[in-house]
PDB file of C-alpha atoms in Angstrom:
ATOM      1  CA  MET Y   1      90.443 -84.676-184.049  1.00  0.00           C
ATOM      2  CA  ASN Y   2      89.657 -83.438-180.557  1.00  0.00           C
ATOM      3  CA  LEU Y   3      86.071 -84.367-179.751  1.00  0.00           C
ATOM      4  CA  LYS Y   4      84.178 -83.992-176.495  1.00  0.00           C
ATOM      5  CA  ARG Y   5      81.652 -86.526-177.714  1.00  0.00           C
ATOM      6  CA  PRO Y   6      82.051 -90.038-179.070  1.00  0.00           C
ATOM      7  CA  LEU Y   7      83.451 -90.295-182.581  1.00  0.00           C
ATOM      8  CA  LYS Y   8      80.688 -90.738-185.172  1.00  0.00           C
ATOM      9  CA  ILE Y   9      81.274 -93.025-188.155  1.00  0.00           C
ATOM     10  CA  LEU Y  10      78.967 -93.760-191.064  1.00  0.00           C
ATOM     11  CA  HIS Y  11      80.088 -97.193-192.253  1.00  0.00           C
ATOM     12  CA  ILE Y  12      78.921 -98.045-195.774  1.00  0.00           C
ATOM     13  CA  ALA Y  13      79.628-101.618-196.848  1.00  0.00           C
ATOM     14  CA  ASP Y  14      78.005-104.903-197.766  1.00  0.00           C
ATOM     15  CA  MET Y  15      76.562-106.164-194.480  1.00  0.00           C
ATOM     16  CA  HIS Y  16      75.108-109.324-196.091  1.00  0.00           C
ATOM     17  CA  LEU Y  17      71.743-108.865-194.387  1.00  0.00           C
ATOM     18  CA  ARG Y  18      69.865-109.800-197.561  1.00  0.00           C
ATOM     19  CA  HIS Y  19      71.404-113.286-197.358  1.00  0.00           C
ATOM     20  CA  LEU Y  20      69.501-114.009-194.130  1.00  0.00           C
ATOM     21  CA  GLY Y  21      72.443-115.502-192.251  1.00  0.00           C
ATOM     22  CA  ARG Y  22      73.975-117.486-195.106  1.00  0.00           C
ATOM     23  CA  LEU Y  23      76.975-115.114-195.265  1.00  0.00           C
ATOM     24  CA  PHE Y  24      77.330-114.342-191.570  1.00  0.00           C
ATOM     25  CA  TYR Y  25      81.101-113.733-191.779  1.00  0.00           C
ATOM     26  CA  SER Y  26      80.828-110.289-193.407  1.00  0.00           C
ATOM     27  CA  THR Y  27      84.009-108.228-193.061  1.00  0.00           C
ATOM     28  CA  GLY Y  28      81.882-105.086-192.898  1.00  0.00           C
ATOM     29  CA  ARG Y  29      79.901-106.411-189.950  1.00  0.00           C
ATOM     30  CA  LYS Y  30      83.091-107.442-188.147  1.00  0.00           C
ATOM     31  CA  ILE Y  31      84.543-103.962-188.563  1.00  0.00           C
ATOM     32  CA  SER Y  32      81.277-102.429-187.340  1.00  0.00           C
ATOM     33  CA  LEU Y  33      81.300-104.622-184.237  1.00  0.00           C
ATOM     34  CA  GLY Y  34      84.848-103.473-183.496  1.00  0.00           C
ATOM     35  CA  PHE Y  35      83.721 -99.856-183.641  1.00  0.00           C
ATOM     36  CA  ILE Y  36      80.777-100.547-181.342  1.00  0.00           C
ATOM     37  CA  LYS Y  37      82.991-102.386-178.833  1.00  0.00           C
ATOM     38  CA  ASN Y  38      85.242 -99.314-178.769  1.00  0.00           C
ATOM     39  CA  ASN Y  39      82.344 -96.969-177.929  1.00  0.00           C
ATOM     40  CA  ILE Y  40      82.195 -95.327-181.347  1.00  0.00           C
ATOM     41  CA  ASN Y  41      78.810 -93.967-182.360  1.00  0.00           C
ATOM     42  CA  LEU Y  42      78.142 -95.953-185.521  1.00  0.00           C
ATOM     43  CA  LEU Y  43      75.572 -95.864-188.280  1.00  0.00           C
ATOM     44  CA  GLN Y  44      75.722 -98.787-190.724  1.00  0.00           C
ATOM     45  CA  LEU Y  45      74.453 -98.533-194.258  1.00  0.00           C
ATOM     46  CA  GLY Y  46      74.434-101.835-196.143  1.00  0.00           C
ATOM     47  CA  ASP Y  47      74.741-100.560-199.705  1.00  0.00           C
ATOM     48  CA  ARG Y  48      73.976-103.858-201.423  1.00  0.00           C
ATOM     49  CA  ASP Y  49      71.275-104.720-198.912  1.00  0.00           C
ATOM     50  CA  LEU Y  50      69.674-101.341-199.561  1.00  0.00           C
ATOM     51  CA  LEU Y  51      69.848-101.804-203.325  1.00  0.00           C
ATOM     52  CA  SER Y  52      68.612-105.406-203.383  1.00  0.00           C
ATOM     53  CA  GLY Y  53      64.974-104.287-203.434  1.00  0.00           C
ATOM     54  CA  THR Y  54      65.472-101.369-205.802  1.00  0.00           C
ATOM     55  CA  LEU Y  55      64.951-101.870-209.513  1.00  0.00           C
ATOM     56  CA  LEU Y  56      65.170 -98.407-211.068  1.00  0.00           C
ATOM     57  CA  ASN Y  57      67.840 -95.727-210.715  1.00  0.00           C
ATOM     58  CA  ARG Y  58      69.935 -97.756-208.261  1.00  0.00           C
ATOM     59  CA  ASN Y  59      72.920 -95.391-208.180  1.00  0.00           C
ATOM     60  CA  SER Y  60      70.741 -92.342-207.580  1.00  0.00           C
ATOM     61  CA  PHE Y  61      68.867 -94.188-204.829  1.00  0.00           C
ATOM     62  CA  LEU Y  62      72.112 -95.123-203.069  1.00  0.00           C
ATOM     63  CA  TYR Y  63      73.593 -91.632-203.441  1.00  0.00           C
ATOM     64  CA  ASP Y  64      70.447 -90.065-201.980  1.00  0.00           C
ATOM     65  CA  ALA Y  65      70.452 -92.535-199.068  1.00  0.00           C
ATOM     66  CA  ILE Y  66      74.090 -91.746-198.285  1.00  0.00           C
ATOM     67  CA  LYS Y  67      73.534 -87.987-198.546  1.00  0.00           C
ATOM     68  CA  LYS Y  68      70.469 -88.107-196.272  1.00  0.00           C
ATOM     69  CA  SER Y  69      72.313 -90.327-193.791  1.00  0.00           C
ATOM     70  CA  ILE Y  70      75.192 -87.850-193.636  1.00  0.00           C
ATOM     71  CA  ILE Y  71      72.808 -84.927-193.125  1.00  0.00           C
ATOM     72  CA  ASN Y  72      70.827 -86.726-190.414  1.00  0.00           C
ATOM     73  CA  PHE Y  73      73.708 -88.455-188.589  1.00  0.00           C
ATOM     74  CA  ASN Y  74      76.415 -85.783-189.079  1.00  0.00           C
ATOM     75  CA  PRO Y  75      79.364 -88.201-188.926  1.00  0.00           C
ATOM     76  CA  ASP Y  76      83.013 -87.293-188.420  1.00  0.00           C
ATOM     77  CA  ILE Y  77      84.075 -90.067-190.789  1.00  0.00           C
ATOM     78  CA  VAL Y  78      82.432 -91.831-193.721  1.00  0.00           C
ATOM     79  CA  LEU Y  79      84.049 -95.232-194.169  1.00  0.00           C
ATOM     80  CA  PHE Y  80      83.498 -97.186-197.381  1.00  0.00           C
ATOM     81  CA  GLY Y  81      83.917-100.911-197.819  1.00  0.00           C
ATOM     82  CA  HIS Y  82      83.519-102.252-201.352  1.00  0.00           C
ATOM     83  CA  VAL Y  83      80.913 -99.720-202.422  1.00  0.00           C
ATOM     84  CA  ASP Y  84      80.870-100.158-206.196  1.00  0.00           C
ATOM     85  CA  ASN Y  85      77.491 -98.619-206.991  1.00  0.00           C
ATOM     86  CA  LEU Y  86      78.469 -94.968-206.809  1.00  0.00           C
ATOM     87  CA  GLU Y  87      79.539 -92.970-209.830  1.00  0.00           C
ATOM     88  CA  TYR Y  88      82.513 -90.625-210.117  1.00  0.00           C
ATOM     89  CA  ASN Y  89      80.180 -87.619-209.842  1.00  0.00           C
ATOM     90  CA  ASP Y  90      78.574 -89.043-206.697  1.00  0.00           C
ATOM     91  CA  PHE Y  91      81.920 -89.148-204.894  1.00  0.00           C
ATOM     92  CA  THR Y  92      82.809 -85.684-206.174  1.00  0.00           C
ATOM     93  CA  ASN Y  93      79.477 -84.279-204.981  1.00  0.00           C
ATOM     94  CA  LEU Y  94      79.801 -85.870-201.539  1.00  0.00           C
ATOM     95  CA  LYS Y  95      83.323 -84.511-201.062  1.00  0.00           C
ATOM     96  CA  GLU Y  96      82.254 -81.053-202.202  1.00  0.00           C
ATOM     97  CA  LYS Y  97      79.087 -80.912-200.114  1.00  0.00           C
ATOM     98  CA  PHE Y  98      80.593 -82.339-196.912  1.00  0.00           C
ATOM     99  CA  LYS Y  99      84.049 -80.774-196.734  1.00  0.00           C
ATOM    100  CA  ASN Y 100      84.474 -81.222-192.974  1.00  0.00           C
ATOM    101  CA  ILE Y 101      83.995 -84.975-193.062  1.00  0.00           C
ATOM    102  CA  ILE Y 102      86.864 -87.427-193.422  1.00  0.00           C
ATOM    103  CA  PHE Y 103      86.221 -89.940-196.210  1.00  0.00           C
ATOM    104  CA  SER Y 104      88.029 -93.253-196.036  1.00  0.00           C
ATOM    105  CA  GLN Y 105      87.935 -96.728-197.553  1.00  0.00           C
ATOM    106  CA  TYR Y 106      89.242-100.156-196.679  1.00  0.00           C
ATOM    107  CA  PHE Y 107      90.012-102.809-199.243  1.00  0.00           C
ATOM    108  CA  VAL Y 108      90.409-106.474-198.311  1.00  0.00           C
ATOM    109  CA  ASP Y 109      90.902-108.131-201.722  1.00  0.00           C
ATOM    110  CA  THR Y 110      94.311-108.955-203.087  1.00  0.00           C
ATOM    111  CA  LEU Y 111      96.233-106.624-205.341  1.00  0.00           C
ATOM    112  CA  ASP Y 112      98.762-109.272-206.292  1.00  0.00           C
ATOM    113  CA  LYS Y 113      99.667-108.692-209.954  1.00  0.00           C
ATOM    114  CA  ASN Y 114      99.649-112.463-210.531  1.00  0.00           C
ATOM    115  CA  PHE Y 115      96.039-112.800-209.375  1.00  0.00           C
ATOM    116  CA  ILE Y 116      93.564-113.470-212.206  1.00  0.00           C
ATOM    117  CA  ASN Y 117      91.307-110.550-211.167  1.00  0.00           C
ATOM    118  CA  PHE Y 118      94.146-108.102-210.507  1.00  0.00           C
ATOM    119  CA  GLU Y 119      92.910-105.430-212.946  1.00  0.00           C
ATOM    120  CA  LYS Y 120      89.358-105.590-211.590  1.00  0.00           C
ATOM    121  CA  HIS Y 121      90.546-105.304-207.988  1.00  0.00           C
ATOM    122  CA  LYS Y 122      92.944-102.493-208.855  1.00  0.00           C
ATOM    123  CA  SER Y 123      90.161-100.573-210.584  1.00  0.00           C
ATOM    124  CA  ARG Y 124      87.802-101.042-207.623  1.00  0.00           C
ATOM    125  CA  PHE Y 125      90.393 -99.690-205.200  1.00  0.00           C
ATOM    126  CA  LEU Y 126      91.553 -96.782-207.348  1.00  0.00           C
ATOM    127  CA  SER Y 127      88.016 -95.652-208.198  1.00  0.00           C
ATOM    128  CA  LYS Y 128      87.569 -94.459-204.595  1.00  0.00           C
ATOM    129  CA  SER Y 129      91.143 -93.791-203.520  1.00  0.00           C
ATOM    130  CA  GLN Y 130      91.278 -90.412-205.236  1.00  0.00           C
ATOM    131  CA  PHE Y 131      88.285 -89.187-203.218  1.00  0.00           C
ATOM    132  CA  CYS Y 132      89.272 -90.655-199.885  1.00  0.00           C
ATOM    133  CA  ASP Y 133      91.416 -88.839-197.360  1.00  0.00           C
ATOM    134  CA  ILE Y 134      92.653 -92.174-196.017  1.00  0.00           C
ATOM    135  CA  ASN Y 135      92.880 -95.566-197.741  1.00  0.00           C
ATOM    136  CA  PHE Y 136      93.462 -98.850-195.952  1.00  0.00           C
ATOM    137  CA  ILE Y 137      94.494-102.002-197.765  1.00  0.00           C
ATOM    138  CA  THR Y 138      95.003-105.350-196.081  1.00  0.00           C
ATOM    139  CA  THR Y 139      97.036-107.271-198.619  1.00  0.00           C
ATOM    140  CA  ASN Y 140     100.588-107.319-199.862  1.00  0.00           C
ATOM    141  CA  PRO Y 141     101.846-105.618-201.934  1.00  0.00           C
TER     142      PRO Y 141
END
């Protein structure tokens, strides 16, 4: 990617803002700060923070917020943390509508087969991996 302007990333993850400082160690916020320190033009969208005040049609509300953010911000990359509130069709629609954008995810939970929540974690990772151009995982294996 050869840009004459700063890279633009839309980072969608749980930023823990709704916890009012109780969960200040958010991985999503740490990653965002790293982008900012490296002069990347960043727009954060706290998916769970956004949904915490929404009672009806949560998935549609989140999808619309992401779509509008992409249209307004025009990012080069959309980076997902643990965004579990989007449906299969939402990802498909985003990929189809925004073909020139790189979609990526990072996953920080273990995928150790001996872990009690292995199947849940595996499902969470795989649900987005098929739509993402790049997938990052931090654990072994």
